[in-house]
Short mmCIF file of C-alpha atoms in Angstrom, two decimals:
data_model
loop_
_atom_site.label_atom_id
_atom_site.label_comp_id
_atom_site.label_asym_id
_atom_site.label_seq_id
_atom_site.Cartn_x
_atom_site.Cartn_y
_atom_site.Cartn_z
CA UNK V 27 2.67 -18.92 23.83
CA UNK V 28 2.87 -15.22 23.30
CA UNK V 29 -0.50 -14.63 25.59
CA UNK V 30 1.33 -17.01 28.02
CA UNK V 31 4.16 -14.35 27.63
CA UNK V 32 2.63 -10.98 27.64
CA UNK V 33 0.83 -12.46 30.97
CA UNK V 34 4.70 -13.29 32.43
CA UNK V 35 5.85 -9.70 31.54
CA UNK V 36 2.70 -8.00 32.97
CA UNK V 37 3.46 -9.86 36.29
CA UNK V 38 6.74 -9.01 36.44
CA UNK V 39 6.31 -5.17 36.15
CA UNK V 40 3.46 -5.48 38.17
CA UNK V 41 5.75 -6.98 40.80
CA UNK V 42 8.20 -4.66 40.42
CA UNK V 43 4.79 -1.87 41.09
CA UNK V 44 3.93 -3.19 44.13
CA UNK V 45 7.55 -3.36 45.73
CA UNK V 46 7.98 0.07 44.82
CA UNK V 47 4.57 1.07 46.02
CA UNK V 48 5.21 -1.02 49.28
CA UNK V 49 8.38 0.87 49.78
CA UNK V 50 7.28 4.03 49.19
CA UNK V 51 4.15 3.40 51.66
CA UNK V 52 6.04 1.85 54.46
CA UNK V 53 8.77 5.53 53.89
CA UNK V 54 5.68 7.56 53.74
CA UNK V 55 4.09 5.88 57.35
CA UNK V 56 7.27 6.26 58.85
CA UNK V 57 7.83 9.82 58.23
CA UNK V 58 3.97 10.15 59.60
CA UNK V 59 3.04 12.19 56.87
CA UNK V 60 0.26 10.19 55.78
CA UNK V 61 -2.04 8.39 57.31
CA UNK V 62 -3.64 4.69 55.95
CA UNK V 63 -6.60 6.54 54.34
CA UNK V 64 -4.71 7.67 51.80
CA UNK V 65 -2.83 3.99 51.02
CA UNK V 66 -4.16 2.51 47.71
CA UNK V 67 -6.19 -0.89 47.82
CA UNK V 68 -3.61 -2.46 45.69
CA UNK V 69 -0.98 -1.54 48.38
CA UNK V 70 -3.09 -3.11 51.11
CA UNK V 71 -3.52 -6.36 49.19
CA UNK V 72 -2.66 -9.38 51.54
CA UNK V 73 -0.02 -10.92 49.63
CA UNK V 74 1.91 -10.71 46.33
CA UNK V 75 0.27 -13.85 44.93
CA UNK V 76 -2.80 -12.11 44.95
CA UNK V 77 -1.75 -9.11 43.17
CA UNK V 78 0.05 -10.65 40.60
CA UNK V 79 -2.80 -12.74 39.40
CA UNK V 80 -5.15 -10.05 39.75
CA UNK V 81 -2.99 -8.08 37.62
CA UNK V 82 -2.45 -10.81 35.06
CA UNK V 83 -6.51 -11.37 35.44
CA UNK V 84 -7.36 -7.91 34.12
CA UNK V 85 -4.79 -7.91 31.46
CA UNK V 86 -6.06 -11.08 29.78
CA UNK V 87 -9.55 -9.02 30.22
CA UNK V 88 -8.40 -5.89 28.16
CA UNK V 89 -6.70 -8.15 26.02
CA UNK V 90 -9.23 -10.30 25.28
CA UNK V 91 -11.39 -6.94 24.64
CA UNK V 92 -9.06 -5.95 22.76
CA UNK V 93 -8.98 -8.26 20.35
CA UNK V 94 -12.86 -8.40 20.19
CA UNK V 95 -13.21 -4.81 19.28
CA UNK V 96 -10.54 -4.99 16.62
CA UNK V 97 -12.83 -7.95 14.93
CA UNK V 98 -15.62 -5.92 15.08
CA UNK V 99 -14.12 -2.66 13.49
CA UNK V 100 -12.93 -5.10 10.83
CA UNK V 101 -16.74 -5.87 10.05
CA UNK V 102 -17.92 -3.09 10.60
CA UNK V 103 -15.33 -1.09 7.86
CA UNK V 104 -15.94 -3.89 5.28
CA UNK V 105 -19.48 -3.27 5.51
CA UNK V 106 -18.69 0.57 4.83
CA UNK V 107 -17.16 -0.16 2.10
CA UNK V 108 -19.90 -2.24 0.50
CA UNK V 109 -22.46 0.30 1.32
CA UNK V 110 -20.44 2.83 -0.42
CA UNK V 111 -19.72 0.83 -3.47
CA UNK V 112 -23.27 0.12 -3.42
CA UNK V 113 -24.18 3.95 -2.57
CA UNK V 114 -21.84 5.22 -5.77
CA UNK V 115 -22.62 3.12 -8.51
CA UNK V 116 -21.04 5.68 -10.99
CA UNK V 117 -17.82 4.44 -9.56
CA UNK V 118 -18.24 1.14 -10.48
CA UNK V 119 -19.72 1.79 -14.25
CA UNK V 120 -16.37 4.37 -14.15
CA UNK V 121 -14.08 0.71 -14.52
CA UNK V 122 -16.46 -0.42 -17.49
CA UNK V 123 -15.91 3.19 -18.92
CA UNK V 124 -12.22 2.78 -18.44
CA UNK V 125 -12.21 -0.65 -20.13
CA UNK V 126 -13.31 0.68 -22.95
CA UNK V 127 -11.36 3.57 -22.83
CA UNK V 128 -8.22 1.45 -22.56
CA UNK V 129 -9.37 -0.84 -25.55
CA UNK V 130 -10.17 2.32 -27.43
CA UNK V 131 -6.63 3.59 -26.51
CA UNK V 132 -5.32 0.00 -27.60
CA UNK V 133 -7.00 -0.49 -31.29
CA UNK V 134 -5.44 3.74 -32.09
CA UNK V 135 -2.10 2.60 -31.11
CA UNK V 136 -2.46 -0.75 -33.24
CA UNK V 137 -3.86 1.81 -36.21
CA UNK V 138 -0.94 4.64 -35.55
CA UNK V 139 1.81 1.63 -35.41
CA UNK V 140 0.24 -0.42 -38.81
CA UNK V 141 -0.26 3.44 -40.17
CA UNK V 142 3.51 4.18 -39.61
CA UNK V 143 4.94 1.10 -40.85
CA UNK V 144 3.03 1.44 -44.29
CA UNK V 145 3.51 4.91 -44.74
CA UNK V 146 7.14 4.00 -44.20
CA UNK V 147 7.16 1.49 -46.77
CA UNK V 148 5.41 3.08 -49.01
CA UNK V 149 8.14 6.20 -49.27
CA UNK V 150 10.93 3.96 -49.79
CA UNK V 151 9.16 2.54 -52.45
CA UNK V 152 8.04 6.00 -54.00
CA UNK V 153 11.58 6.58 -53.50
CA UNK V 154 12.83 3.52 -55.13
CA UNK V 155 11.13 4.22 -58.22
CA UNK V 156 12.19 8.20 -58.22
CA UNK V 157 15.81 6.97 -58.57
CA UNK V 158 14.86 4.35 -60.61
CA UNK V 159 13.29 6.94 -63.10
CA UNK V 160 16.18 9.23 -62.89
CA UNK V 161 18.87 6.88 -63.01
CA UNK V 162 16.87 5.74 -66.79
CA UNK V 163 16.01 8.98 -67.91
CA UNK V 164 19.95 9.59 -67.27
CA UNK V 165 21.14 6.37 -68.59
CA UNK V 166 19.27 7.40 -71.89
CA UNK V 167 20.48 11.06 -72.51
CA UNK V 168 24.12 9.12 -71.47
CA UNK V 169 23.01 6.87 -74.59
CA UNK V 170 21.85 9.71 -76.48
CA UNK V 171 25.18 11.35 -75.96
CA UNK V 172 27.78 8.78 -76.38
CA UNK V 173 25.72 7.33 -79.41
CA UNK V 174 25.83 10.70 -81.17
CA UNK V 175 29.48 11.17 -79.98
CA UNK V 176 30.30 8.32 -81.98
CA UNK V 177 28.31 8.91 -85.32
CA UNK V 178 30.44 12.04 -84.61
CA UNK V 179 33.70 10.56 -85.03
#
């Protein structure tokens, strides 16, 4: 459909080309400037048919061309690519290096984060029995002293 198109639009402007180029001929002849030598085939064509579907001819050609090249630089670039993969194999042993790079990375944070946590609850547990120690040595000179206040009275 959109070959059928492109083909339709070509034609048209190519049309539009030759009635211009017709025009401009048939000014240019009149004014005796210019002789037929200098008249392009296209403009000497026998009828519009003809130039239309030559027109539409070669552009189905280049498109067609086209396309075939573009295929081609496709398969060609993919087989770059492999021959420089295969031409730098340091690149490819640098994505087993960063594997274990990024596993190495992975098992410190796992270490740093288990670290953290313990050391964490290890303080408040240090701390715990701090005030716990303090709180009974106090309690006991609090004994000391209200026991000996009241053997005082």
């Amino acid at each position: 459909m959109t070959n059928l198109t492109a083909k339709a639009v070509f034609a048209v402007i190519f049309v539009i080309f030759h009635q211009t180029s017709a025009f401009c001929t048939n000014v240019l002849l009149k004014q005796n400037k210019y002789s037929n030598k200098f008249i392009s085939p296209v403009m000497k064509m026998a009828s519009l048919e003809e130039v239309t579907f030559a027109m539409t001819e070669y552009m189905a050609r280049s498109h067609e061309e086209h396309l075939r090249l573009k295929s081609k630089i496709e398969v060609l670039s993919r087989e770059i690519e492999t021959l420089k993969a295969a031409q730098n194999p340091e690149e490819s042993s640098k994505g087993s290096a960063t594997n274990d790079e990024e596993s190495a990375i992975a098992s410190y944070q796992k270490f740093m984060s288990d670290y953290i946590v313990k050391a964490q609850l290890e303080k408040n547990k240090a701390v715990k029995n701090a005030e716990s120690e303090v709180a009974k040595k106090y309690e006991e000179k609090i004994d000391q002293l209200t026991s000996a206040l009241n053997a005082a009275k």
